Short mmCIF file of C-alpha atoms in Angstrom, two decimals:
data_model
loop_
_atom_site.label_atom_id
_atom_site.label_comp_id
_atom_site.label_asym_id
_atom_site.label_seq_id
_atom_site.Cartn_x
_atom_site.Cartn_y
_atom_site.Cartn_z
CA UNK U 1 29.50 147.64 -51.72
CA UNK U 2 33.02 146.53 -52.87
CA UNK U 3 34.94 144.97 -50.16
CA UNK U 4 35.17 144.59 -46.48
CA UNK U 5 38.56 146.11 -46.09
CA UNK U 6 36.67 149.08 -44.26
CA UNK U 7 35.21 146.92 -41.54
CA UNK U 8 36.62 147.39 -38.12
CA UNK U 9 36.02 144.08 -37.04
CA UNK U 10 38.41 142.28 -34.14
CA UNK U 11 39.09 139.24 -32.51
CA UNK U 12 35.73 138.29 -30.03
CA UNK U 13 36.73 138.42 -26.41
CA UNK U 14 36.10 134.95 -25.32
CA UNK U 15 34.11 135.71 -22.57
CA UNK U 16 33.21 132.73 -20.46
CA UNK U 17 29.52 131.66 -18.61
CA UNK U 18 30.95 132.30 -14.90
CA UNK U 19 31.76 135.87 -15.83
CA UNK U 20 28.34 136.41 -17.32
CA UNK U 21 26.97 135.32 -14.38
CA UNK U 22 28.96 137.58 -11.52
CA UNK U 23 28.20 140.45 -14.37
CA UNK U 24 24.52 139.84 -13.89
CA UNK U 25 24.87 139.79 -10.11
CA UNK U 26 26.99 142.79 -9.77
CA UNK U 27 24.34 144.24 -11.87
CA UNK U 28 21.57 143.60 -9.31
CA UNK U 29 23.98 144.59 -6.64
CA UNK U 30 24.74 147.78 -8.10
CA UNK U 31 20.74 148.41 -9.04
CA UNK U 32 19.97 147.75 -5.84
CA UNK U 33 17.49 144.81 -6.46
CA UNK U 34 19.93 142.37 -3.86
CA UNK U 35 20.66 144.09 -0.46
CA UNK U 36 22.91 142.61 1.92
CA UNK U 37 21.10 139.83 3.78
CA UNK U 38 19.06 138.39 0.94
CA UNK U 39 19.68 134.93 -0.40
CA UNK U 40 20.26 134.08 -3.62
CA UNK U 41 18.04 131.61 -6.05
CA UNK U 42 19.71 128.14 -5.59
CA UNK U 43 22.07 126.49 -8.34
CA UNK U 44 19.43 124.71 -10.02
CA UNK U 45 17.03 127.70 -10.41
CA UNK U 46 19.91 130.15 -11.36
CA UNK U 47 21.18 127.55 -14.03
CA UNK U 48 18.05 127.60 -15.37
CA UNK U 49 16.94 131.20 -15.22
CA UNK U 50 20.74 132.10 -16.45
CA UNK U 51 20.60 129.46 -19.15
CA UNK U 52 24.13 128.10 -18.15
CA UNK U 53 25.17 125.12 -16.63
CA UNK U 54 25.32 124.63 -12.99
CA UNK U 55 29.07 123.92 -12.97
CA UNK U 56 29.54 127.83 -14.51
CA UNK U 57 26.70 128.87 -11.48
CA UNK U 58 29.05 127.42 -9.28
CA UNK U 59 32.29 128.93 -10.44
CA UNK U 60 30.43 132.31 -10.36
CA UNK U 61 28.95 131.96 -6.97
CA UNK U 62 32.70 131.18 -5.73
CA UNK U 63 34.60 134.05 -7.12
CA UNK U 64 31.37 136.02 -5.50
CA UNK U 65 32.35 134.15 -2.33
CA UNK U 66 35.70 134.72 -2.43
CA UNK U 67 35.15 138.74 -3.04
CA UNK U 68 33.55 137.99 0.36
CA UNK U 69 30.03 139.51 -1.46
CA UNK U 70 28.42 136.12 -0.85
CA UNK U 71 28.42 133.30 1.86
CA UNK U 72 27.63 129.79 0.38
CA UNK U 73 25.09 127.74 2.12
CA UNK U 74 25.17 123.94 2.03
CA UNK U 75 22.10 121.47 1.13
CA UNK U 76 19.51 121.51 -1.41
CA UNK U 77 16.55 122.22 0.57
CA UNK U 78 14.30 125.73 1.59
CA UNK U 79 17.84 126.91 2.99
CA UNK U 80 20.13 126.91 0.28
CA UNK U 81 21.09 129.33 -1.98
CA UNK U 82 23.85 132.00 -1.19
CA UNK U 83 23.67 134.80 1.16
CA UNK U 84 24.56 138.17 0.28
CA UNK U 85 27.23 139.86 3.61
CA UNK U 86 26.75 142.18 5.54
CA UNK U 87 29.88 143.47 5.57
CA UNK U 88 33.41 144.55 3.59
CA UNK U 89 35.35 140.83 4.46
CA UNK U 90 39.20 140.49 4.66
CA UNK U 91 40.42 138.81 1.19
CA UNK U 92 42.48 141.17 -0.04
CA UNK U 93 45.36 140.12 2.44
CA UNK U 94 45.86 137.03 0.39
CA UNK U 95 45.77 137.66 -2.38
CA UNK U 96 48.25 140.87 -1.51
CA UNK U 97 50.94 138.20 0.07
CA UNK U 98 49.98 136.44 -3.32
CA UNK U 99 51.40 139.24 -5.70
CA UNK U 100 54.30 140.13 -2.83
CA UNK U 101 55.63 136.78 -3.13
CA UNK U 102 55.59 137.21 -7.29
CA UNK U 103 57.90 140.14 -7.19
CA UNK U 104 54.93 142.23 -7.87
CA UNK U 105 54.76 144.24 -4.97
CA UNK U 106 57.75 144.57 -3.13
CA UNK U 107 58.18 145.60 1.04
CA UNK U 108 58.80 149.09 0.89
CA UNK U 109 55.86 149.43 -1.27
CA UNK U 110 53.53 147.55 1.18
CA UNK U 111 55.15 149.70 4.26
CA UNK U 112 55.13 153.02 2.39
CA UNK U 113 51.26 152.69 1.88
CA UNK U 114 50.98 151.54 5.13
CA UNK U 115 52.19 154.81 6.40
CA UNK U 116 49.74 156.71 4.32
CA UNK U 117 46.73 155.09 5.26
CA UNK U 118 48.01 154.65 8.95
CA UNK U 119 48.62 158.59 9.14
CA UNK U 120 45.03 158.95 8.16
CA UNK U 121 43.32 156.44 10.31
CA UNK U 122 45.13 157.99 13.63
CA UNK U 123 44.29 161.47 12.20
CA UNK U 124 40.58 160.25 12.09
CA UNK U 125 40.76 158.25 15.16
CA UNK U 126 42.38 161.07 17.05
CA UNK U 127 38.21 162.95 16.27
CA UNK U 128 36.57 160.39 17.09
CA UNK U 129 38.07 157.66 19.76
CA UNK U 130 35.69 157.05 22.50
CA UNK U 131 36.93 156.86 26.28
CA UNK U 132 36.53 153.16 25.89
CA UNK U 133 38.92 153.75 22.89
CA UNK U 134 41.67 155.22 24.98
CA UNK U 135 41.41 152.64 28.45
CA UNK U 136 41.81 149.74 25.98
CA UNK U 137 44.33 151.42 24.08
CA UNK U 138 46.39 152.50 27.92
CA UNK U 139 46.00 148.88 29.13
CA UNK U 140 47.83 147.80 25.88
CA UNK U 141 50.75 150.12 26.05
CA UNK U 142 50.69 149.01 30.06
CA UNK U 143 51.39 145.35 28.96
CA UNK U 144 53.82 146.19 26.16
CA UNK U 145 56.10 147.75 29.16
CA UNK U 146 56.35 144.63 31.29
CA UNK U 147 59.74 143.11 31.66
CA UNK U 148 59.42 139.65 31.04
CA UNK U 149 57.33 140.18 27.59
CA UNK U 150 58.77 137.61 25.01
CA UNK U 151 58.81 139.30 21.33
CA UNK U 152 55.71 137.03 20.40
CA UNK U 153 53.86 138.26 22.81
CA UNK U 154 54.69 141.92 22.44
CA UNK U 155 53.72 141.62 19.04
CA UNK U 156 50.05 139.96 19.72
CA UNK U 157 49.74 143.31 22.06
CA UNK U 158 51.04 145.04 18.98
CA UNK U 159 48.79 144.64 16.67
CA UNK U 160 45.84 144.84 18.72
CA UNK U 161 46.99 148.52 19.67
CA UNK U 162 46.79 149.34 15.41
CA UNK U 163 43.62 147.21 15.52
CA UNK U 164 42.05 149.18 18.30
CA UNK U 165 43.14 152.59 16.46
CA UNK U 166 41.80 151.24 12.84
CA UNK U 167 38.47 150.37 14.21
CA UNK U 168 38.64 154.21 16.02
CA UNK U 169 38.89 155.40 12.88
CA UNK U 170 35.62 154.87 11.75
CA UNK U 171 36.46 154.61 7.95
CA UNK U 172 35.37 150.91 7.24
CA UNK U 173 37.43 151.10 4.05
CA UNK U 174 40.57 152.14 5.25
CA UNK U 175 40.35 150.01 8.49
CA UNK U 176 39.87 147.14 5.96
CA UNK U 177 42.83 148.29 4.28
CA UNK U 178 45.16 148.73 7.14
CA UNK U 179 44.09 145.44 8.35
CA UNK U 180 45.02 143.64 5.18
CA UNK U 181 48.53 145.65 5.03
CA UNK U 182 48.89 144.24 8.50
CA UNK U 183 48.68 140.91 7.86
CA UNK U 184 51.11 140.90 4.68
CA UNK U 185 53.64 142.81 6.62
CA UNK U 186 53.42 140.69 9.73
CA UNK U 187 53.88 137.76 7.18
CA UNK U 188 56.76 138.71 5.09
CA UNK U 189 58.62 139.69 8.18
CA UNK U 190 58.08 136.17 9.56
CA UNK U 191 60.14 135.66 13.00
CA UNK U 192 61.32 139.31 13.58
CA UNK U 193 63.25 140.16 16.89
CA UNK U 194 63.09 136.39 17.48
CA UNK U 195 66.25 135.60 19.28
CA UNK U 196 67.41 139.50 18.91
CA UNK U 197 70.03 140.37 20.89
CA UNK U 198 69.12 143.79 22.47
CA UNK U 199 65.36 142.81 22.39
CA UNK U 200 64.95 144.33 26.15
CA UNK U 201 66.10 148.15 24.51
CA UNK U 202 64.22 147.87 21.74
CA UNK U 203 61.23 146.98 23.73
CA UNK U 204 61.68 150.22 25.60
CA UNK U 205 61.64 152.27 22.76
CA UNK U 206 58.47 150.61 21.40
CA UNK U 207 56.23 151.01 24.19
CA UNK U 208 57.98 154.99 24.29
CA UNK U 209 56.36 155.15 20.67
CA UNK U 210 53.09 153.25 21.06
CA UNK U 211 52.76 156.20 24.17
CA UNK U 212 53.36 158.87 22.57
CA UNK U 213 50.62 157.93 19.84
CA UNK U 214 48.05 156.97 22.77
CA UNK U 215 48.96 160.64 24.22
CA UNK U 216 48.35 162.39 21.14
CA UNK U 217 45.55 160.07 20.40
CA UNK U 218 43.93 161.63 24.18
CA UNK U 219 44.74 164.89 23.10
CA UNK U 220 42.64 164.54 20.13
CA UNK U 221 45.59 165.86 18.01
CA UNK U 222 45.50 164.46 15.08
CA UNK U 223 48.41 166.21 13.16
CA UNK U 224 50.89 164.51 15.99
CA UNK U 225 49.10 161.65 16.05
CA UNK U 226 49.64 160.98 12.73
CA UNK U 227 53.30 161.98 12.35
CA UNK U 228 53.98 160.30 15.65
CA UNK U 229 52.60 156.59 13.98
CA UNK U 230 54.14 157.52 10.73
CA UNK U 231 57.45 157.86 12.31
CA UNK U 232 57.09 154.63 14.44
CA UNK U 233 56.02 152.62 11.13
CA UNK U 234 59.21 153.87 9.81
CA UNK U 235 61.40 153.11 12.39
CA UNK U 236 60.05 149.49 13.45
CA UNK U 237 60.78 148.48 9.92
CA UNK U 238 64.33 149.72 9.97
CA UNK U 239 64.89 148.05 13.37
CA UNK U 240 63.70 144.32 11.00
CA UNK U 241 66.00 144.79 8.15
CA UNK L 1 38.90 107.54 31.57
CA UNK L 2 35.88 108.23 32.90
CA UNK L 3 33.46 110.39 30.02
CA UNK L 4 34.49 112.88 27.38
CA UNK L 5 33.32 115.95 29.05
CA UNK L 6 37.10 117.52 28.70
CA UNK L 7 36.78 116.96 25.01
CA UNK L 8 37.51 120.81 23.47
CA UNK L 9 35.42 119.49 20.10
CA UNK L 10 34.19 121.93 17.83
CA UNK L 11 32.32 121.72 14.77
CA UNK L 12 34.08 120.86 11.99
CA UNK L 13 35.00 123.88 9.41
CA UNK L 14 33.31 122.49 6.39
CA UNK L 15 35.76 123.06 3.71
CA UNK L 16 34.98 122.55 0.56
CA UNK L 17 37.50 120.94 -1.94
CA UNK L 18 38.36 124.44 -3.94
CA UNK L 19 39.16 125.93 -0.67
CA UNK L 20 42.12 123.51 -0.57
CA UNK L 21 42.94 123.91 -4.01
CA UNK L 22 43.56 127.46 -3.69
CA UNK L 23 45.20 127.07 -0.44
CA UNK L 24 47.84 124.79 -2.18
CA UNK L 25 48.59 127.06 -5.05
CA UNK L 26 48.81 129.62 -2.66
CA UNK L 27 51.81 128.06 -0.43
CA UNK L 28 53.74 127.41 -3.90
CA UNK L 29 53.50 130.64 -4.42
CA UNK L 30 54.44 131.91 -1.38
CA UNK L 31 56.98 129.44 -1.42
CA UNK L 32 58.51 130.59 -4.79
CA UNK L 33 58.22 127.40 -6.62
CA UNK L 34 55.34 129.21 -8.81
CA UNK L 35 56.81 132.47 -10.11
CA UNK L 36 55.36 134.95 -12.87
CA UNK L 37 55.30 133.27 -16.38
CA UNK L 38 55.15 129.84 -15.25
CA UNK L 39 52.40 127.71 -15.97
CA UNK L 40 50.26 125.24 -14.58
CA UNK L 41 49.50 121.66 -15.38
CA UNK L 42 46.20 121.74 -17.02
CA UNK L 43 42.70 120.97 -15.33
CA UNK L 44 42.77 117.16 -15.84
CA UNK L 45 46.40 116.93 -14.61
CA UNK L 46 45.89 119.15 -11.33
CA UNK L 47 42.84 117.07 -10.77
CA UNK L 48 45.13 113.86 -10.90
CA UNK L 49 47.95 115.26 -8.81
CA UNK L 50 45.25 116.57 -6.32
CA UNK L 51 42.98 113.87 -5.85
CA UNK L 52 39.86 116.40 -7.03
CA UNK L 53 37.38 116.80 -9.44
CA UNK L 54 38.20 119.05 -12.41
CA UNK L 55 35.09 121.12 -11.46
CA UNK L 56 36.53 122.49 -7.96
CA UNK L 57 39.66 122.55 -9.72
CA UNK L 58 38.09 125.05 -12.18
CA UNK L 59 36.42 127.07 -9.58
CA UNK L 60 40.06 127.64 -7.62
CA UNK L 61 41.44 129.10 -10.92
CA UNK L 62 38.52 131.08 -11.61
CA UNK L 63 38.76 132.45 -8.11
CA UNK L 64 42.62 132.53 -8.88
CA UNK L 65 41.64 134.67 -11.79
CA UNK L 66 39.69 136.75 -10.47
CA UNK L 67 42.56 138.05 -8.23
CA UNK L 68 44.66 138.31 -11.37
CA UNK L 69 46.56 135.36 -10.10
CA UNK L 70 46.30 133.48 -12.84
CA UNK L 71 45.57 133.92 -16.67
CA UNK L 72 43.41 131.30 -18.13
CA UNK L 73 44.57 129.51 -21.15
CA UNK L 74 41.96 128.07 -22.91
CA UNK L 75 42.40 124.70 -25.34
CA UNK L 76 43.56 121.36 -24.45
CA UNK L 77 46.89 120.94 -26.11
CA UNK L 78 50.24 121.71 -25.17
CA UNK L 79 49.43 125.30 -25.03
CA UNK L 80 46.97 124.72 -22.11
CA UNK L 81 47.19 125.56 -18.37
CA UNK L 82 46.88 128.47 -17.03
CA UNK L 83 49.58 131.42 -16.56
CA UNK L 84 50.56 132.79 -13.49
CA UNK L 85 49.94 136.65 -14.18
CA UNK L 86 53.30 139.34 -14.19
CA UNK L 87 51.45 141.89 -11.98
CA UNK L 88 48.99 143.48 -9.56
CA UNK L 89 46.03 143.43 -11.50
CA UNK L 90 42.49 145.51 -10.94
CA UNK L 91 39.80 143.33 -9.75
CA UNK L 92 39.16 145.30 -6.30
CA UNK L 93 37.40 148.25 -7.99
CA UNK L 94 34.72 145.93 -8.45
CA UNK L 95 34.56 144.54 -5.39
CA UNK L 96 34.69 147.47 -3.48
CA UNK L 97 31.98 148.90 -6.03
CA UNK L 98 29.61 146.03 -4.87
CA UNK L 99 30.44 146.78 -1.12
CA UNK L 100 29.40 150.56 -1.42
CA UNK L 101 26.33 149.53 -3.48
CA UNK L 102 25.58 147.19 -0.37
CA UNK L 103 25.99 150.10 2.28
CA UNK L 104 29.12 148.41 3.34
CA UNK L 105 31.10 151.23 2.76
CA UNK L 106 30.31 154.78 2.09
CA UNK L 107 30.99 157.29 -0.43
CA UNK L 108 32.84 159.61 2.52
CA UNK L 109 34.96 156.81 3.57
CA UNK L 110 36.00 155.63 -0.10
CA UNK L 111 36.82 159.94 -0.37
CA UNK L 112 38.63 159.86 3.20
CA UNK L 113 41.07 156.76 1.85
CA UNK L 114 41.35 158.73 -1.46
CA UNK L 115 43.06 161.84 -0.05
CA UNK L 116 45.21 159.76 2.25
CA UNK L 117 46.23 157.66 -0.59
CA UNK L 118 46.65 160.34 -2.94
CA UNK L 119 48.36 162.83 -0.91
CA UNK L 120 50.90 160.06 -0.30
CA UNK L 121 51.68 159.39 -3.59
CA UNK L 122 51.78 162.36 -5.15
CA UNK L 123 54.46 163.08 -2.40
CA UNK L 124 56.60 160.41 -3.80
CA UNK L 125 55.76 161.58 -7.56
CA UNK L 126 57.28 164.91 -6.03
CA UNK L 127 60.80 163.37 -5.64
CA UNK L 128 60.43 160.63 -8.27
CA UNK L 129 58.85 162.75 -11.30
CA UNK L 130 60.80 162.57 -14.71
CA UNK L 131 61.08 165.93 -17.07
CA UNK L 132 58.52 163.07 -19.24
CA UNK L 133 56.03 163.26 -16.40
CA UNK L 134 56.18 167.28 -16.16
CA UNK L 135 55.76 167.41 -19.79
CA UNK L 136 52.92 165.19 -19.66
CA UNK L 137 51.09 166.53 -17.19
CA UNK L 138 52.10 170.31 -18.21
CA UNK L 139 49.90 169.21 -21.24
CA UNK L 140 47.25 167.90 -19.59
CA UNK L 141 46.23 171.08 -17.66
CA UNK L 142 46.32 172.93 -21.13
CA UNK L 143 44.23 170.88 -22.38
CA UNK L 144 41.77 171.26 -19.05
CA UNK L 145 41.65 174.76 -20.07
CA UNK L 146 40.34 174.85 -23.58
CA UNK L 147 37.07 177.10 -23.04
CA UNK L 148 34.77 174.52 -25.16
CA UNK L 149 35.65 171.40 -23.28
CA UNK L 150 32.71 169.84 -22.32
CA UNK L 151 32.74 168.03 -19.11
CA UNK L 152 32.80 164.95 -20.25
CA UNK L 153 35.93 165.37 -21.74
CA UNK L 154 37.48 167.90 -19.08
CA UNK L 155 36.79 163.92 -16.46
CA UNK L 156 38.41 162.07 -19.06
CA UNK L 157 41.81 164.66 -19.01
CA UNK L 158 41.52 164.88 -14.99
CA UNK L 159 41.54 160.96 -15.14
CA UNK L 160 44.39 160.83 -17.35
CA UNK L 161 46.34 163.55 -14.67
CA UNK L 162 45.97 161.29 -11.45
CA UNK L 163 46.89 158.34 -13.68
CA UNK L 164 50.01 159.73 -14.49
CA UNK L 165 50.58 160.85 -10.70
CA UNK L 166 49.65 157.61 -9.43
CA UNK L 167 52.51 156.13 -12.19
CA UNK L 168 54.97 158.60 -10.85
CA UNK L 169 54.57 157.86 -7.21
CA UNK L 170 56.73 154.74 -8.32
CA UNK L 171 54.73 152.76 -5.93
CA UNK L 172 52.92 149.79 -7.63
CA UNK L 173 50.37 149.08 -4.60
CA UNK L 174 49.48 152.92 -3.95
CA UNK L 175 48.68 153.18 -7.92
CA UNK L 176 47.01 149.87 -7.96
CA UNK L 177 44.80 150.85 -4.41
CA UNK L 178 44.63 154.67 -6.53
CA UNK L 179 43.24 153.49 -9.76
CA UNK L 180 40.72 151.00 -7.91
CA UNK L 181 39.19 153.93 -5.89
CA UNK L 182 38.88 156.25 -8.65
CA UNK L 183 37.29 153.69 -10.19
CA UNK L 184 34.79 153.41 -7.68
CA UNK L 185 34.13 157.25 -7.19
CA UNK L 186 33.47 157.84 -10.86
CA UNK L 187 30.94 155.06 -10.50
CA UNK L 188 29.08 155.86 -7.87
CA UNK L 189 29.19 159.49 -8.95
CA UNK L 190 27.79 159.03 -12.54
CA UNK L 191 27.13 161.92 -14.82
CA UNK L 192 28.34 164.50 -12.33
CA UNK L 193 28.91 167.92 -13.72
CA UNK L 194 26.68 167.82 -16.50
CA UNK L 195 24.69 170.20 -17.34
CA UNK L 196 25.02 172.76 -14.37
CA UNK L 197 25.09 175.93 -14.98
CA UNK L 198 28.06 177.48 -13.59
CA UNK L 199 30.22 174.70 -15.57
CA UNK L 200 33.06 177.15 -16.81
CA UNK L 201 33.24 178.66 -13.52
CA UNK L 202 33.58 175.24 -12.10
CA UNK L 203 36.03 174.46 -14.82
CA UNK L 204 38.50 177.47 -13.89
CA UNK L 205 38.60 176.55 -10.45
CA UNK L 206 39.85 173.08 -11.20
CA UNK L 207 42.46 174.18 -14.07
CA UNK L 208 43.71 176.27 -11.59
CA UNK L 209 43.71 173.43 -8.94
CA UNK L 210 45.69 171.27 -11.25
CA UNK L 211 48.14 173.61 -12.30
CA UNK L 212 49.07 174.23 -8.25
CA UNK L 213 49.75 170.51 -7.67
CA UNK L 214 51.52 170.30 -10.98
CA UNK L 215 53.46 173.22 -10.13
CA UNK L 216 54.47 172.00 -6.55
CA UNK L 217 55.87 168.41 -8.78
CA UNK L 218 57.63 170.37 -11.23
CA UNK L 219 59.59 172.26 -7.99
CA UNK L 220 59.73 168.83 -6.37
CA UNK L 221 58.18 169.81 -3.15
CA UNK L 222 55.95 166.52 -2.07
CA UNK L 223 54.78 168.21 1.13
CA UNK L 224 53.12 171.02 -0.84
CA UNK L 225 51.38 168.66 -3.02
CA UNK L 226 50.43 166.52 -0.89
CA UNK L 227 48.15 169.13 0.76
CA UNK L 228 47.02 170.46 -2.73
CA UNK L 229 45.78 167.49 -4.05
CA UNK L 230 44.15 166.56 -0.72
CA UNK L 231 42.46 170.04 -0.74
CA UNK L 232 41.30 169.56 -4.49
CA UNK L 233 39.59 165.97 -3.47
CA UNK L 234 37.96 167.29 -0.75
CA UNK L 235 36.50 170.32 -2.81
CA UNK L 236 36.05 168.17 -5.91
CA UNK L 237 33.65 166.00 -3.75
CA UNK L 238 31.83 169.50 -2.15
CA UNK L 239 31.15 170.66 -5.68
CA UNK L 240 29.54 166.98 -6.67
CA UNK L 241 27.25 167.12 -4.02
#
């Protein structure tokens, strides 16, 4: 052979310990061999099955944490070593309001999806929503409509009414989703209808829209239901800008 | 006073030091004194200014990196510190990978947030689609057609097609959220397609499915589409099961 001009060689991706390490646990995840519930080897024994240190264990074992796949647990003794969850947990929100507040996502974006997955959930919820569904979901709209509700307060009721209708939905994923949106939007918008003058109409036509879903909802007509939220979605975050 | 049975104590949240770490680069963030393209003092300064040790401050950027946050730089000169990232990056495919592995999530409800997802963009690529995107995707579906595409190949084109939808919908979250889920599906779904035995059949269905939806772009009408590509998701996931 001549020369190496043929070789297709190129720069090694620096790959660091920690991301070995949440590779190899993904990889047990996704084989099956961890199951939510089971508990991790401690530091010490990962760092020494892994063959890295324990300060790369640790980094691992908090981006795993942070992904809400595993729950730390303190000490050194019979009961440490992380916990794989039981369940999808609510991260995402953060780091959402993260890339919002970088220009990277802007409102409209956040509210358009919103809509989409929204539309869906009521469409799902409209199926499925037990009676217990729709007497917590009337008792809401009932408290939205009295008179003397400050804006705070009819926005606690607020979001428990979406809440309520997410959970009805029974798509853990997109109830995850729509909770996350939630919590950007209700944080970008900050202080809304604080201190607004014709808060007393507006209230009026919110509860109006929040019973008009619930109706549809009882009807178990989905189509409406979902136009009907998609339309109020719209409309609240006119009334804020 | 008499005794402390008023007392409303609760056991302290035990917080551990990267918690805080995070939560500080967080509220600069939010706050806008961190923007894209700035950096960060290095590990031994932020451990100076923050009154930690330089291992939790590593394991807040790695969780920082994790959610594309922050780019690590590595070295210890001038050059070091790490980068605060110019856009929504894809670590939640992932994540949500590991949650379906766990049983947190199922396949159906990863599908259900799929269609709502997609139908909404590609109603927004309806009204947003440049003559570059037609062209684009025109060739794609040609290319779907060829009569000795093996399936392989025909995933990789149909990939490439949603991509380019997902671009269109000039919505940066919904094609972020898009791209994560596909993700997911194509992993949990494996080597789907090959080697049945009605393949071509298969494979003239979904040229033709793709040609509708690209059709109902080209003539700009997003609530045709919408339903379309809804329709070919749903049947896309029949056929793979």
């Amino acid at each position: 052979m001549d020369s190496a001009t043929n070789l297709k060689l190129k720069p090694v991706a620096r790959r660091r310990a920690y991301e070995e390490v949440v590779d190899q646990i993904r990889g047990e995840i996704l084989a099956g061999r961890l199951k939510s519930g089971d508990r991790l080897p401690g530091e010490r024994q990962l760092s020494d099955i892994l063959g890295v240190s324990r300060a790369s264990v640790r980094e691992a074992l908090r981006v795993l944490e942070n992904a809400h796949i595993v729950r730390a647990r303190t000490g050194t003794g019979a009961d440490s070593g992380s916990i794989i969850v039981g369940e999808v947990g609510h991260s995402m929100g953060d780091v959402l309001l993260m890339h919002t507040a970088l220009d990277h996502l802007s409102l409209d974006e956040v509210v358009g999806v919103r809509t989409a997955l929204e539309g869906y959930g009521v469409e799902q919820a409209a199926a499925r929503r037990t009676e217990e569904d729709l007497e917590v979901l009337e008792d809401l709209v009932r408290r939205m409509a009295e008179p003397s509700l400050s804006p705070v307060d009819f926005l606690e009721l607020d979001s428990s009414f979406h809440l309520v209708l997410a959970k009805a939905s029974a798509n853990r994923l997109n109830a995850y989703l729509m909770e996350s949106i939630r919590e950007i939007i209700e944080a970008m918008l900050g202080d809304i209808f604080t201190g607004s003058a014709d808060w007393s109409t507006m209230q009026a036509e919110m509860v109006a829209e929040h019973e008009e879903v619930y109706q549809a909802i009882a009807a178990q007509d989905g189509a409406k239901a979902s136009i009907l939220v998609q339309a109020h979605i719209n409309k609240s975050h006119e009334r804020i800008q």
